[in-house]
Amino acid sequence: MSSHNLEEQFQQKIDQDIKIEPKDWMPDAYRKTNTRQISQHAHSEVVGMLPEGNWISRAPSLKRKAILIAKIQDEGGHGLYLYAAAETLGQSREQMINDLHSGKAKYSSIFNYPALTWADMGAIGWLVDGAAIMNQVMLTRTSYGPYARAMVRICKEESFHQRQGFESLLVLSKGSEEQRALCQDAINRWWWPALMMFGPRDQESTNSDMSLKWRIKRKTNDELRQQFVDMIAEQIKVLGMTLPDPALQWNATRNHYDFGEINWDEFWQVVKGNGPCNKERLEARKKAWEKGAWVREAAQAYANKKNTGTKAA
Amino acid sequence: MKQFIKKLYYGDIPDAGSGTTPSNDQQPRTDWPLWEVFIRSKQGLDHKHVGSLHASDAQMAIENARDVYTRRQEGVSIWVVESKHLTASNPAEAGELFEPAADKVYRHPTFYNLPDQVNYM
């Protein structure tokens, strides 16, 4: 069968919403796009543990500490689900880790911003996880089977992340003047980076067209961003706080909130590696990987020894 | 760029990941073997495939599966099997493989029209 024919059949399956599974024929570009996107997503989960990890020892109560540890453990698990999905496309785990550590692979820029106060743990849960969920809910219907299944699993666990974040901010919002100020400050610092998480505007995004045709993505960056703004603009009223955007306003004709322009220079600077914490995050990842090398080697040596033992006996 | 184009499909990965016979020599393979994880969510139900993970041996695979796939009491029993031991049917041959069942409607109870008196049979 000619590859033109295969490609036609492939597109027919996509159009009928039949999932693509690992051993099915797929265009190389589909494989490549999915590999890139899924591994980036995995890296984001793993690097995402770092800003929060710094706050485990400084959580204000045992309850908050237990919640934070559980959330971070989930993120490690989410990274694993996604790495496993990417591996079904033929990319080895080690290659992906190497690409992350060498700086070749990207992860979500949001994690290159510092978590300065305890209130940031709440803001990250509410805004950052909230923005991520918009994307992830869409991806539960993505066309590549293993990716979609990983996302279903992740979405089930993720809603606790956003809820605990909002609840944590709610407590601060009802606290002392100082606590309220912390809450507002965290929202001010995380709002714009959270909006940037949806990526470049539709007219500039290079990946969107094929991604939509192949149903890897089902909504454009701008659609998801608008959906997020509409949701948060309502939720912030419950906190009695404000979003740092004077242009934010309900537009009755569009039936959506209008909002101000993102600082795209900052966006591209952080993507290119010049954000506040890019270097620090990668250093922390590499250090953890290198310091764990002896554990990986010891476990392998133990398994080898046991295997030879069985064969000899 | 090359790594994206090479045709390593699902069934091929286990070999590559298990450290036994590297399927390409472009990169050294030091990943622990890949394991497929099956979870019984409660007594009386089948074990169901939930995903995969790397582990150096079966015991570690079970413990890692416990940590990643049952954090919210999703299971009462875990099976792990090294992925290289799985054999899968080829989707390109699915037509021929499953064709014999296509024209045997008489295998279904609804094929038989019975009088009302016995139609609950």
PDB file of N, CA and C in Angstrom, chain A residues 100-182:
ATOM      1  N   LEU A 100      16.180  16.761  28.464  1.00  0.00           N
ATOM      2  CA  LEU A 100      15.782  17.770  29.454  1.00  0.00           C
ATOM      3  C   LEU A 100      17.026  18.399  30.080  1.00  0.00           C
ATOM      4  N   HIS A 101      17.949  17.542  30.486  1.00  0.00           N
ATOM      5  CA  HIS A 101      19.118  18.028  31.219  1.00  0.00           C
ATOM      6  C   HIS A 101      20.074  18.816  30.328  1.00  0.00           C
ATOM      7  N   SER A 102      20.089  18.502  29.039  1.00  0.00           N
ATOM      8  CA  SER A 102      20.995  19.235  28.138  1.00  0.00           C
ATOM      9  C   SER A 102      20.377  20.566  27.707  1.00  0.00           C
ATOM     10  N   GLY A 103      19.098  20.764  28.033  1.00  0.00           N
ATOM     11  CA  GLY A 103      18.437  22.006  27.653  1.00  0.00           C
ATOM     12  C   GLY A 103      17.793  21.923  26.279  1.00  0.00           C
ATOM     13  N   LYS A 104      17.921  20.761  25.628  1.00  0.00           N
ATOM     14  CA  LYS A 104      17.356  20.603  24.287  1.00  0.00           C
ATOM     15  C   LYS A 104      15.819  20.547  24.348  1.00  0.00           C
ATOM     16  N   ALA A 105      15.319  19.848  25.357  1.00  0.00           N
ATOM     17  CA  ALA A 105      13.865  19.715  25.491  1.00  0.00           C
ATOM     18  C   ALA A 105      13.321  20.867  26.329  1.00  0.00           C
ATOM     19  N   LYS A 106      12.128  21.310  26.003  1.00  0.00           N
ATOM     20  CA  LYS A 106      11.493  22.397  26.744  1.00  0.00           C
ATOM     21  C   LYS A 106      10.522  21.850  27.781  1.00  0.00           C
ATOM     22  N   TYR A 107      10.252  22.667  28.781  1.00  0.00           N
ATOM     23  CA  TYR A 107       9.175  22.378  29.724  1.00  0.00           C
ATOM     24  C   TYR A 107       8.427  23.690  29.922  1.00  0.00           C
ATOM     25  N   SER A 108       7.271  23.628  30.582  1.00  0.00           N
ATOM     26  CA  SER A 108       6.446  24.823  30.722  1.00  0.00           C
ATOM     27  C   SER A 108       7.221  25.944  31.416  1.00  0.00           C
ATOM     28  N   SER A 109       7.223  27.119  30.779  1.00  0.00           N
ATOM     29  CA  SER A 109       8.002  28.256  31.291  1.00  0.00           C
ATOM     30  C   SER A 109       7.565  28.712  32.675  1.00  0.00           C
ATOM     31  N   ILE A 110       6.352  28.384  33.046  1.00  0.00           N
ATOM     32  CA  ILE A 110       5.815  28.867  34.323  1.00  0.00           C
ATOM     33  C   ILE A 110       6.735  28.476  35.490  1.00  0.00           C
ATOM     34  N   PHE A 111       7.400  27.331  35.350  1.00  0.00           N
ATOM     35  CA  PHE A 111       8.210  26.845  36.476  1.00  0.00           C
ATOM     36  C   PHE A 111       9.562  27.538  36.558  1.00  0.00           C
ATOM     37  N   ASN A 112       9.785  28.486  35.661  1.00  0.00           N
ATOM     38  CA  ASN A 112      10.989  29.300  35.753  1.00  0.00           C
ATOM     39  C   ASN A 112      10.757  30.583  36.537  1.00  0.00           C
ATOM     40  N   TYR A 113       9.575  30.684  37.152  1.00  0.00           N
ATOM     41  CA  TYR A 113       9.318  31.808  38.060  1.00  0.00           C
ATOM     42  C   TYR A 113       9.499  31.320  39.490  1.00  0.00           C
ATOM     43  N   PRO A 114      10.001  32.204  40.379  1.00  0.00           N
ATOM     44  CA  PRO A 114      10.268  31.765  41.753  1.00  0.00           C
ATOM     45  C   PRO A 114       9.004  31.741  42.618  1.00  0.00           C
ATOM     46  N   ALA A 115       8.959  30.829  43.578  1.00  0.00           N
ATOM     47  CA  ALA A 115       7.888  30.794  44.574  1.00  0.00           C
ATOM     48  C   ALA A 115       8.407  31.485  45.829  1.00  0.00           C
ATOM     49  N   LEU A 116       8.029  32.750  46.008  1.00  0.00           N
ATOM     50  CA  LEU A 116       8.674  33.584  47.026  1.00  0.00           C
ATOM     51  C   LEU A 116       8.057  33.487  48.411  1.00  0.00           C
ATOM     52  N   THR A 117       6.740  33.279  48.473  1.00  0.00           N
ATOM     53  CA  THR A 117       6.086  33.243  49.790  1.00  0.00           C
ATOM     54  C   THR A 117       5.172  32.022  49.879  1.00  0.00           C
ATOM     55  N   TRP A 118       4.665  31.757  51.081  1.00  0.00           N
ATOM     56  CA  TRP A 118       3.754  30.628  51.249  1.00  0.00           C
ATOM     57  C   TRP A 118       2.498  30.802  50.391  1.00  0.00           C
ATOM     58  N   ALA A 119       2.060  32.059  50.228  1.00  0.00           N
ATOM     59  CA  ALA A 119       0.848  32.296  49.437  1.00  0.00           C
ATOM     60  C   ALA A 119       1.038  31.805  48.000  1.00  0.00           C
ATOM     61  N   ASP A 120       2.283  31.738  47.547  1.00  0.00           N
ATOM     62  CA  ASP A 120       2.537  31.249  46.189  1.00  0.00           C
ATOM     63  C   ASP A 120       2.082  29.802  46.018  1.00  0.00           C
ATOM     64  N   MET A 121       2.121  29.020  47.109  1.00  0.00           N
ATOM     65  CA  MET A 121       1.658  27.627  47.002  1.00  0.00           C
ATOM     66  C   MET A 121       0.172  27.596  46.644  1.00  0.00           C
ATOM     67  N   GLY A 122      -0.588  28.529  47.224  1.00  0.00           N
ATOM     68  CA  GLY A 122      -2.012  28.615  46.897  1.00  0.00           C
ATOM     69  C   GLY A 122      -2.221  29.112  45.476  1.00  0.00           C
ATOM     70  N   ALA A 123      -1.458  30.157  45.116  1.00  0.00           N
ATOM     71  CA  ALA A 123      -1.627  30.752  43.790  1.00  0.00           C
ATOM     72  C   ALA A 123      -1.227  29.770  42.695  1.00  0.00           C
ATOM     73  N   ILE A 124      -0.192  28.996  42.948  1.00  0.00           N
ATOM     74  CA  ILE A 124       0.229  27.990  41.963  1.00  0.00           C
ATOM     75  C   ILE A 124      -0.870  26.947  41.782  1.00  0.00           C
ATOM     76  N   GLY A 125      -1.426  26.478  42.893  1.00  0.00           N
ATOM     77  CA  GLY A 125      -2.491  25.475  42.794  1.00  0.00           C
ATOM     78  C   GLY A 125      -3.687  26.017  42.028  1.00  0.00           C
ATOM     79  N   TRP A 126      -4.107  27.216  42.405  1.00  0.00           N
ATOM     80  CA  TRP A 126      -5.328  27.780  41.797  1.00  0.00           C
ATOM     81  C   TRP A 126      -5.094  28.216  40.349  1.00  0.00           C
ATOM     82  N   LEU A 127      -4.042  29.026  40.119  1.00  0.00           N
ATOM     83  CA  LEU A 127      -3.851  29.607  38.782  1.00  0.00           C
ATOM     84  C   LEU A 127      -3.060  28.695  37.845  1.00  0.00           C
ATOM     85  N   VAL A 128      -1.925  28.189  38.328  1.00  0.00           N
ATOM     86  CA  VAL A 128      -1.062  27.393  37.447  1.00  0.00           C
ATOM     87  C   VAL A 128      -1.701  26.035  37.167  1.00  0.00           C
ATOM     88  N   ASP A 129      -2.132  25.350  38.212  1.00  0.00           N
ATOM     89  CA  ASP A 129      -2.803  24.067  37.981  1.00  0.00           C
ATOM     90  C   ASP A 129      -4.133  24.288  37.276  1.00  0.00           C
ATOM     91  N   GLY A 130      -4.783  25.402  37.596  1.00  0.00           N
ATOM     92  CA  GLY A 130      -6.044  25.726  36.932  1.00  0.00           C
ATOM     93  C   GLY A 130      -5.861  25.884  35.428  1.00  0.00           C
ATOM     94  N   ALA A 131      -4.792  26.588  35.043  1.00  0.00           N
ATOM     95  CA  ALA A 131      -4.503  26.762  33.612  1.00  0.00           C
ATOM     96  C   ALA A 131      -4.132  25.428  32.983  1.00  0.00           C
ATOM     97  N   ALA A 132      -3.344  24.637  33.707  1.00  0.00           N
ATOM     98  CA  ALA A 132      -2.942  23.331  33.185  1.00  0.00           C
ATOM     99  C   ALA A 132      -4.161  22.441  32.958  1.00  0.00           C
ATOM    100  N   ILE A 133      -5.119  22.510  33.874  1.00  0.00           N
ATOM    101  CA  ILE A 133      -6.303  21.643  33.770  1.00  0.00           C
ATOM    102  C   ILE A 133      -7.103  21.945  32.501  1.00  0.00           C
ATOM    103  N   MET A 134      -7.189  23.233  32.143  1.00  0.00           N
ATOM    104  CA  MET A 134      -7.885  23.605  30.896  1.00  0.00           C
ATOM    105  C   MET A 134      -7.328  22.803  29.711  1.00  0.00           C
ATOM    106  N   ASN A 135      -6.008  22.781  29.659  1.00  0.00           N
ATOM    107  CA  ASN A 135      -5.313  22.077  28.588  1.00  0.00           C
ATOM    108  C   ASN A 135      -5.509  20.564  28.717  1.00  0.00           C
ATOM    109  N   GLN A 136      -5.426  20.084  29.958  1.00  0.00           N
ATOM    110  CA  GLN A 136      -5.466  18.639  30.196  1.00  0.00           C
ATOM    111  C   GLN A 136      -6.846  18.042  29.955  1.00  0.00           C
ATOM    112  N   VAL A 137      -7.883  18.786  30.321  1.00  0.00           N
ATOM    113  CA  VAL A 137      -9.241  18.285  30.083  1.00  0.00           C
ATOM    114  C   VAL A 137      -9.445  18.113  28.576  1.00  0.00           C
ATOM    115  N   MET A 138      -8.973  19.101  27.805  1.00  0.00           N
ATOM    116  CA  MET A 138      -9.053  18.988  26.353  1.00  0.00           C
ATOM    117  C   MET A 138      -8.290  17.747  25.868  1.00  0.00           C
ATOM    118  N   LEU A 139      -7.132  17.502  26.479  1.00  0.00           N
ATOM    119  CA  LEU A 139      -6.269  16.410  26.009  1.00  0.00           C
ATOM    120  C   LEU A 139      -6.787  15.018  26.378  1.00  0.00           C
ATOM    121  N   THR A 140      -7.781  14.926  27.260  1.00  0.00           N
ATOM    122  CA  THR A 140      -8.346  13.592  27.524  1.00  0.00           C
ATOM    123  C   THR A 140      -9.004  13.062  26.246  1.00  0.00           C
ATOM    124  N   ARG A 141      -9.287  13.967  25.272  1.00  0.00           N
ATOM    125  CA  ARG A 141      -9.896  13.536  24.009  1.00  0.00           C
ATOM    126  C   ARG A 141      -8.912  13.602  22.848  1.00  0.00           C
ATOM    127  N   THR A 142      -7.621  13.672  23.162  1.00  0.00           N
ATOM    128  CA  THR A 142      -6.627  13.739  22.098  1.00  0.00           C
ATOM    129  C   THR A 142      -6.631  12.436  21.303  1.00  0.00           C
ATOM    130  N   SER A 143      -6.110  12.470  20.073  1.00  0.00           N
ATOM    131  CA  SER A 143      -6.261  11.312  19.191  1.00  0.00           C
ATOM    132  C   SER A 143      -5.312  10.152  19.498  1.00  0.00           C
ATOM    133  N   TYR A 144      -4.209  10.412  20.195  1.00  0.00           N
ATOM    134  CA  TYR A 144      -3.281   9.314  20.477  1.00  0.00           C
ATOM    135  C   TYR A 144      -3.688   8.604  21.782  1.00  0.00           C
ATOM    136  N   GLY A 145      -4.054   7.339  21.666  1.00  0.00           N
ATOM    137  CA  GLY A 145      -4.633   6.578  22.778  1.00  0.00           C
ATOM    138  C   GLY A 145      -3.868   6.653  24.095  1.00  0.00           C
ATOM    139  N   PRO A 146      -2.561   6.293  24.107  1.00  0.00           N
ATOM    140  CA  PRO A 146      -1.837   6.304  25.387  1.00  0.00           C
ATOM    141  C   PRO A 146      -1.789   7.691  26.050  1.00  0.00           C
ATOM    142  N   TYR A 147      -1.731   8.744  25.226  1.00  0.00           N
ATOM    143  CA  TYR A 147      -1.712  10.107  25.771  1.00  0.00           C
ATOM    144  C   TYR A 147      -3.072  10.418  26.402  1.00  0.00           C
ATOM    145  N   ALA A 148      -4.138  10.078  25.689  1.00  0.00           N
ATOM    146  CA  ALA A 148      -5.488  10.341  26.194  1.00  0.00           C
ATOM    147  C   ALA A 148      -5.725   9.592  27.513  1.00  0.00           C
ATOM    148  N   ARG A 149      -5.290   8.334  27.577  1.00  0.00           N
ATOM    149  CA  ARG A 149      -5.504   7.557  28.800  1.00  0.00           C
ATOM    150  C   ARG A 149      -4.711   8.133  29.972  1.00  0.00           C
ATOM    151  N   ALA A 150      -3.482   8.582  29.686  1.00  0.00           N
ATOM    152  CA  ALA A 150      -2.682   9.201  30.745  1.00  0.00           C
ATOM    153  C   ALA A 150      -3.380  10.462  31.250  1.00  0.00           C
ATOM    154  N   MET A 151      -3.974  11.225  30.322  1.00  0.00           N
ATOM    155  CA  MET A 151      -4.623  12.473  30.721  1.00  0.00           C
ATOM    156  C   MET A 151      -5.864  12.227  31.558  1.00  0.00           C
ATOM    157  N   VAL A 152      -6.603  11.159  31.273  1.00  0.00           N
ATOM    158  CA  VAL A 152      -7.790  10.841  32.079  1.00  0.00           C
ATOM    159  C   VAL A 152      -7.362  10.592  33.521  1.00  0.00           C
ATOM    160  N   ARG A 153      -6.300   9.803  33.652  1.00  0.00           N
ATOM    161  CA  ARG A 153      -5.770   9.492  34.977  1.00  0.00           C
ATOM    162  C   ARG A 153      -5.321  10.784  35.685  1.00  0.00           C
ATOM    163  N   ILE A 154      -4.623  11.630  34.952  1.00  0.00           N
ATOM    164  CA  ILE A 154      -4.082  12.858  35.532  1.00  0.00           C
ATOM    165  C   ILE A 154      -5.212  13.800  35.948  1.00  0.00           C
ATOM    166  N   CYS A 155      -6.207  13.953  35.088  1.00  0.00           N
ATOM    167  CA  CYS A 155      -7.305  14.883  35.404  1.00  0.00           C
ATOM    168  C   CYS A 155      -8.041  14.472  36.675  1.00  0.00           C
ATOM    169  N   LYS A 156      -8.191  13.163  36.869  1.00  0.00           N
ATOM    170  CA  LYS A 156      -8.861  12.684  38.081  1.00  0.00           C
ATOM    171  C   LYS A 156      -8.124  13.173  39.323  1.00  0.00           C
ATOM    172  N   GLU A 157      -6.791  13.219  39.235  1.00  0.00           N
ATOM    173  CA  GLU A 157      -6.008  13.579  40.414  1.00  0.00           C
ATOM    174  C   GLU A 157      -5.797  15.084  40.532  1.00  0.00           C
ATOM    175  N   GLU A 158      -5.864  15.761  39.381  1.00  0.00           N
ATOM    176  CA  GLU A 158      -5.465  17.160  39.328  1.00  0.00           C
ATOM    177  C   GLU A 158      -6.460  18.089  40.017  1.00  0.00           C
ATOM    178  N   SER A 159      -7.730  17.706  40.067  1.00  0.00           N
ATOM    179  CA  SER A 159      -8.700  18.678  40.569  1.00  0.00           C
ATOM    180  C   SER A 159      -8.462  18.938  42.061  1.00  0.00           C
ATOM    181  N   PHE A 160      -7.909  17.968  42.770  1.00  0.00           N
ATOM    182  CA  PHE A 160      -7.537  18.218  44.169  1.00  0.00           C
ATOM    183  C   PHE A 160      -6.465  19.304  44.254  1.00  0.00           C
ATOM    184  N   HIS A 161      -5.589  19.340  43.268  1.00  0.00           N
ATOM    185  CA  HIS A 161      -4.508  20.331  43.290  1.00  0.00           C
ATOM    186  C   HIS A 161      -5.067  21.747  43.219  1.00  0.00           C
ATOM    187  N   GLN A 162      -6.022  21.936  42.315  1.00  0.00           N
ATOM    188  CA  GLN A 162      -6.565  23.281  42.166  1.00  0.00           C
ATOM    189  C   GLN A 162      -7.417  23.656  43.368  1.00  0.00           C
ATOM    190  N   ARG A 163      -8.195  22.715  43.855  1.00  0.00           N
ATOM    191  CA  ARG A 163      -9.082  23.016  44.984  1.00  0.00           C
ATOM    192  C   ARG A 163      -8.291  23.340  46.242  1.00  0.00           C
ATOM    193  N   GLN A 164      -7.218  22.581  46.515  1.00  0.00           N
ATOM    194  CA  GLN A 164      -6.451  22.867  47.726  1.00  0.00           C
ATOM    195  C   GLN A 164      -5.789  24.241  47.608  1.00  0.00           C
ATOM    196  N   GLY A 165      -5.416  24.630  46.381  1.00  0.00           N
ATOM    197  CA  GLY A 165      -4.795  25.940  46.182  1.00  0.00           C
ATOM    198  C   GLY A 165      -5.774  27.053  46.478  1.00  0.00           C
ATOM    199  N   PHE A 166      -6.979  26.912  45.936  1.00  0.00           N
ATOM    200  CA  PHE A 166      -7.980  27.954  46.156  1.00  0.00           C
ATOM    201  C   PHE A 166      -8.337  28.038  47.636  1.00  0.00           C
ATOM    202  N   GLU A 167      -8.488  26.873  48.262  1.00  0.00           N
ATOM    203  CA  GLU A 167      -8.864  26.856  49.676  1.00  0.00           C
ATOM    204  C   GLU A 167      -7.790  27.510  50.530  1.00  0.00           C
ATOM    205  N   SER A 168      -6.535  27.256  50.171  1.00  0.00           N
ATOM    206  CA  SER A 168      -5.422  27.836  50.900  1.00  0.00           C
ATOM    207  C   SER A 168      -5.442  29.373  50.777  1.00  0.00           C
ATOM    208  N   LEU A 169      -5.750  29.877  49.584  1.00  0.00           N
ATOM    209  CA  LEU A 169      -5.854  31.330  49.392  1.00  0.00           C
ATOM    210  C   LEU A 169      -7.077  31.894  50.114  1.00  0.00           C
ATOM    211  N   LEU A 170      -8.151  31.107  50.124  1.00  0.00           N
ATOM    212  CA  LEU A 170      -9.373  31.547  50.801  1.00  0.00           C
ATOM    213  C   LEU A 170      -9.107  31.804  52.283  1.00  0.00           C
ATOM    214  N   VAL A 171      -8.324  30.906  52.883  1.00  0.00           N
ATOM    215  CA  VAL A 171      -7.970  31.076  54.300  1.00  0.00           C
ATOM    216  C   VAL A 171      -7.180  32.370  54.484  1.00  0.00           C
ATOM    217  N   LEU A 172      -6.198  32.586  53.606  1.00  0.00           N
ATOM    218  CA  LEU A 172      -5.406  33.819  53.699  1.00  0.00           C
ATOM    219  C   LEU A 172      -6.285  35.054  53.489  1.00  0.00           C
ATOM    220  N   SER A 173      -7.239  34.952  52.561  1.00  0.00           N
ATOM    221  CA  SER A 173      -8.067  36.112  52.229  1.00  0.00           C
ATOM    222  C   SER A 173      -8.974  36.520  53.390  1.00  0.00           C
ATOM    223  N   LYS A 174      -9.170  35.586  54.318  1.00  0.00           N
ATOM    224  CA  LYS A 174      -9.996  35.904  55.481  1.00  0.00           C
ATOM    225  C   LYS A 174      -9.146  36.178  56.709  1.00  0.00           C
ATOM    226  N   GLY A 175      -7.830  36.260  56.490  1.00  0.00           N
ATOM    227  CA  GLY A 175      -6.922  36.416  57.624  1.00  0.00           C
ATOM    228  C   GLY A 175      -6.605  37.863  57.942  1.00  0.00           C
ATOM    229  N   SER A 176      -5.422  38.074  58.529  1.00  0.00           N
ATOM    230  CA  SER A 176      -4.976  39.409  58.934  1.00  0.00           C
ATOM    231  C   SER A 176      -4.673  40.261  57.701  1.00  0.00           C
ATOM    232  N   GLU A 177      -4.442  41.536  57.922  1.00  0.00           N
ATOM    233  CA  GLU A 177      -4.076  42.446  56.835  1.00  0.00           C
ATOM    234  C   GLU A 177      -2.852  41.920  56.093  1.00  0.00           C
ATOM    235  N   GLU A 178      -1.891  41.420  56.908  1.00  0.00           N
ATOM    236  CA  GLU A 178      -0.639  40.931  56.331  1.00  0.00           C
ATOM    237  C   GLU A 178      -0.901  39.703  55.435  1.00  0.00           C
ATOM    238  N   GLN A 179      -1.779  38.827  55.925  1.00  0.00           N
ATOM    239  CA  GLN A 179      -2.094  37.619  55.140  1.00  0.00           C
ATOM    240  C   GLN A 179      -2.821  37.982  53.846  1.00  0.00           C
ATOM    241  N   ARG A 180      -3.716  38.950  53.945  1.00  0.00           N
ATOM    242  CA  ARG A 180      -4.436  39.391  52.739  1.00  0.00           C
ATOM    243  C   ARG A 180      -3.474  40.000  51.718  1.00  0.00           C
ATOM    244  N   ALA A 181      -2.491  40.728  52.258  1.00  0.00           N
ATOM    245  CA  ALA A 181      -1.506  41.342  51.360  1.00  0.00           C
ATOM    246  C   ALA A 181      -0.661  40.272  50.668  1.00  0.00           C
ATOM    247  N   LEU A 182      -0.305  39.232  51.420  1.00  0.00           N
ATOM    248  CA  LEU A 182       0.459  38.109  50.840  1.00  0.00           C
ATOM    249  C   LEU A 182      -0.333  37.471  49.703  1.00  0.00           C
TER     250      LEU A 182
END
